[in-house]
XYZ file of C-alpha atoms in Angstrom:
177
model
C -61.318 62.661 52.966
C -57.919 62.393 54.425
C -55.011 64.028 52.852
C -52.653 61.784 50.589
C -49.068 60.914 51.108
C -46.644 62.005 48.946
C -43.309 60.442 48.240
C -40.793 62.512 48.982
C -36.956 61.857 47.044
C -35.671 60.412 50.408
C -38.443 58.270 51.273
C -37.701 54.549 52.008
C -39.950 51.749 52.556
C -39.695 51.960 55.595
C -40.417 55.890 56.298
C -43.192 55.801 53.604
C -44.747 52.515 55.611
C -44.519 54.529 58.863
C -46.536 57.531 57.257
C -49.113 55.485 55.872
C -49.637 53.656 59.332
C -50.271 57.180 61.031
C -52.633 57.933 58.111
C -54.281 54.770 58.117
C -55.004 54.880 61.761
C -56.556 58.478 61.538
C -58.690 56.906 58.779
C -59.793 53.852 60.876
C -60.674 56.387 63.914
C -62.762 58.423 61.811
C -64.186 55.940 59.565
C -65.061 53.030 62.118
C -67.863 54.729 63.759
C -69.491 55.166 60.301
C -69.082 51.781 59.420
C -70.553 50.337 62.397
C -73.948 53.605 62.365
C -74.311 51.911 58.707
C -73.020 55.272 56.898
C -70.547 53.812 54.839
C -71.041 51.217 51.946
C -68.375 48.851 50.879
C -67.688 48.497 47.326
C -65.698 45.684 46.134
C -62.702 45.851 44.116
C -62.898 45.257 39.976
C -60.825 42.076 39.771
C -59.562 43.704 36.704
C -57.739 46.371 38.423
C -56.449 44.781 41.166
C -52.978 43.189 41.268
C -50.973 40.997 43.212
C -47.692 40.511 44.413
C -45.208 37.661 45.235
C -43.107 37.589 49.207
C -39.866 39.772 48.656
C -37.116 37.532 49.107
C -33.195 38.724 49.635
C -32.756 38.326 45.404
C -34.806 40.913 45.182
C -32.639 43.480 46.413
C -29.980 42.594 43.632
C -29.032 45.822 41.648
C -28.770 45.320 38.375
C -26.427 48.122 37.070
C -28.061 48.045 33.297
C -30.799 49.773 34.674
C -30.783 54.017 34.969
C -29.126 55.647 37.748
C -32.967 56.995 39.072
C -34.060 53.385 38.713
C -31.614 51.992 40.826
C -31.603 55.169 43.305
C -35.565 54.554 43.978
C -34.756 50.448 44.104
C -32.317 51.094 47.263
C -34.914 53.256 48.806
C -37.240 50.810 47.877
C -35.477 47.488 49.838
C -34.683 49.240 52.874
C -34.806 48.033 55.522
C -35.506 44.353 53.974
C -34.344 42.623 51.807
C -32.018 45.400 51.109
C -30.438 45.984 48.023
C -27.054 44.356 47.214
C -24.357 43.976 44.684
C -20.879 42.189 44.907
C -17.111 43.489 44.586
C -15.021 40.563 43.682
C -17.694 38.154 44.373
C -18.279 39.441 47.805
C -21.072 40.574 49.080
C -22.135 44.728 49.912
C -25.481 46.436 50.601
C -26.621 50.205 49.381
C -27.789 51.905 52.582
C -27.722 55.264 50.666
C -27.093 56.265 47.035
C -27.570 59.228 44.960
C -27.843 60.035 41.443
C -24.321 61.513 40.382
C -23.541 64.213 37.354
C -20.427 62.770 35.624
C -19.755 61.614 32.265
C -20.408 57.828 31.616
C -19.782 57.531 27.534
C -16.501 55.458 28.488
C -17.747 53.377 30.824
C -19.801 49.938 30.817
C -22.594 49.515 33.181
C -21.303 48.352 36.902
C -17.898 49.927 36.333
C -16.271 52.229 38.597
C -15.850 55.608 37.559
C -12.411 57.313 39.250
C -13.570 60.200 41.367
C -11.241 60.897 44.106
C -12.755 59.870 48.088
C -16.173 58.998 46.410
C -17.831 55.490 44.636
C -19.303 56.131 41.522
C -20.603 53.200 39.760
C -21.905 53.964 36.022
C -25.277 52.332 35.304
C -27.298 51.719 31.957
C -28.242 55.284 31.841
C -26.131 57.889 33.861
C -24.067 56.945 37.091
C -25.174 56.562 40.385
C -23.050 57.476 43.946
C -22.440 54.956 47.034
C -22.797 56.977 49.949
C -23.560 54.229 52.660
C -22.709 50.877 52.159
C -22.245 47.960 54.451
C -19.826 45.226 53.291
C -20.148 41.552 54.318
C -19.501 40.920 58.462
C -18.834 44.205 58.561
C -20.849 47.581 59.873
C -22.388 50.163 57.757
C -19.583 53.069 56.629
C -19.579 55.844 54.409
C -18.186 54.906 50.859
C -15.379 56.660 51.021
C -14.182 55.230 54.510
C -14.837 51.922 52.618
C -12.759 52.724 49.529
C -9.818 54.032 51.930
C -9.946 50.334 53.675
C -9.443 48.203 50.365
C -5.928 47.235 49.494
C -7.020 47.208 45.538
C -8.847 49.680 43.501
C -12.139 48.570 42.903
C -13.063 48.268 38.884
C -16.685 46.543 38.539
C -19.838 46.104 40.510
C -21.803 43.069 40.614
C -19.348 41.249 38.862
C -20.092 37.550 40.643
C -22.580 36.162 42.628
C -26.106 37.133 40.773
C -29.080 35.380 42.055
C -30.796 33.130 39.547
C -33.705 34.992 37.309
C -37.301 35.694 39.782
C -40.483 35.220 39.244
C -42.111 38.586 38.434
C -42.439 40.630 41.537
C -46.150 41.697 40.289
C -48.306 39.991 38.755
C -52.294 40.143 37.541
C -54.884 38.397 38.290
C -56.901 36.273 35.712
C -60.796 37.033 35.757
């Protein structure tokens, strides 16, 4: 048997994809031969277990700040590098290259609203708050939040206040016997 991959906190599709590729192919060398001497049997999958899922498309990276602070920390790592997740700042466009889970107080705040922390973006989310560290704003290059924040010539008060995409189909969804 080969040895499973773990997700590690920083993993992102794309470094998780990369590991399971390296895996995979060590599988494939190992198991081919066995396949083609007749050692291995296939067994099909119960179509009651399996699942399916729809094409990501660039709505799918929407954040949607109701959601925890963990939620939308593993949803960034998650759309990277494509679709990539996104949110809006006065109707304009910005993607999360990097986030982390932050420890301050969010009672007084509404989900998608900026909490003041001096030189860092901390956006309070259904359940706890969540920190920008890497974002990349429309026609512009990726920065660091706070080189961001430094550039605007108004504070910024809410996330994701314009420009939602319309509802999605479900991103999973079962298959009927």
């Amino acid at each position: 048997s080969i040895e499973p991959a773990h997700l590690a906190a920083y993993d992102t599709t794309e470094s998780l994809g990369a590991r399971l590729a390296t895996l995979g192919a060590g599988q494939a060398v190992r198991d081919i031969p066995r396949w083609v001497a007749g050692e291995l049997i296939d067994t099909p999958q119960s179509k009651h277990s399996a699942s399916l899922t729809r094409t990501l498309t660039k709505a799918d990276g929407w954040i949607d700040w109701t959601r925890s602070s963990l939620e939308i920390e593993r949803h960034v790592r998650a759309m990277w590098p494509w679709p990539r997740a996104w949110t809006t700042i006065n109707g304009t466009p910005i993607q999360m290259h990097e986030t982390r889970i932050a420890t301050v107080e969010t009672r007084e705040h509404d989900p998608g609203s900026v909490i003041p922390s001096r030189k860092r973006l901390i956006v309070a989310c259904g359940e706890g708050a969540l920190e920008l560290v890497t974002v990349e704003p429309a026609a512009r290059r990726a920065m660091p939040a706070s080189a961001y924040l430094n550039g605007l010539r108004s504070p910024v008060r809410r996330l994701g206040d314009a420009g939602a995409p319309p509802p999605q189909e479900p991103l999973i969804v079962s298959i009927d016997a």
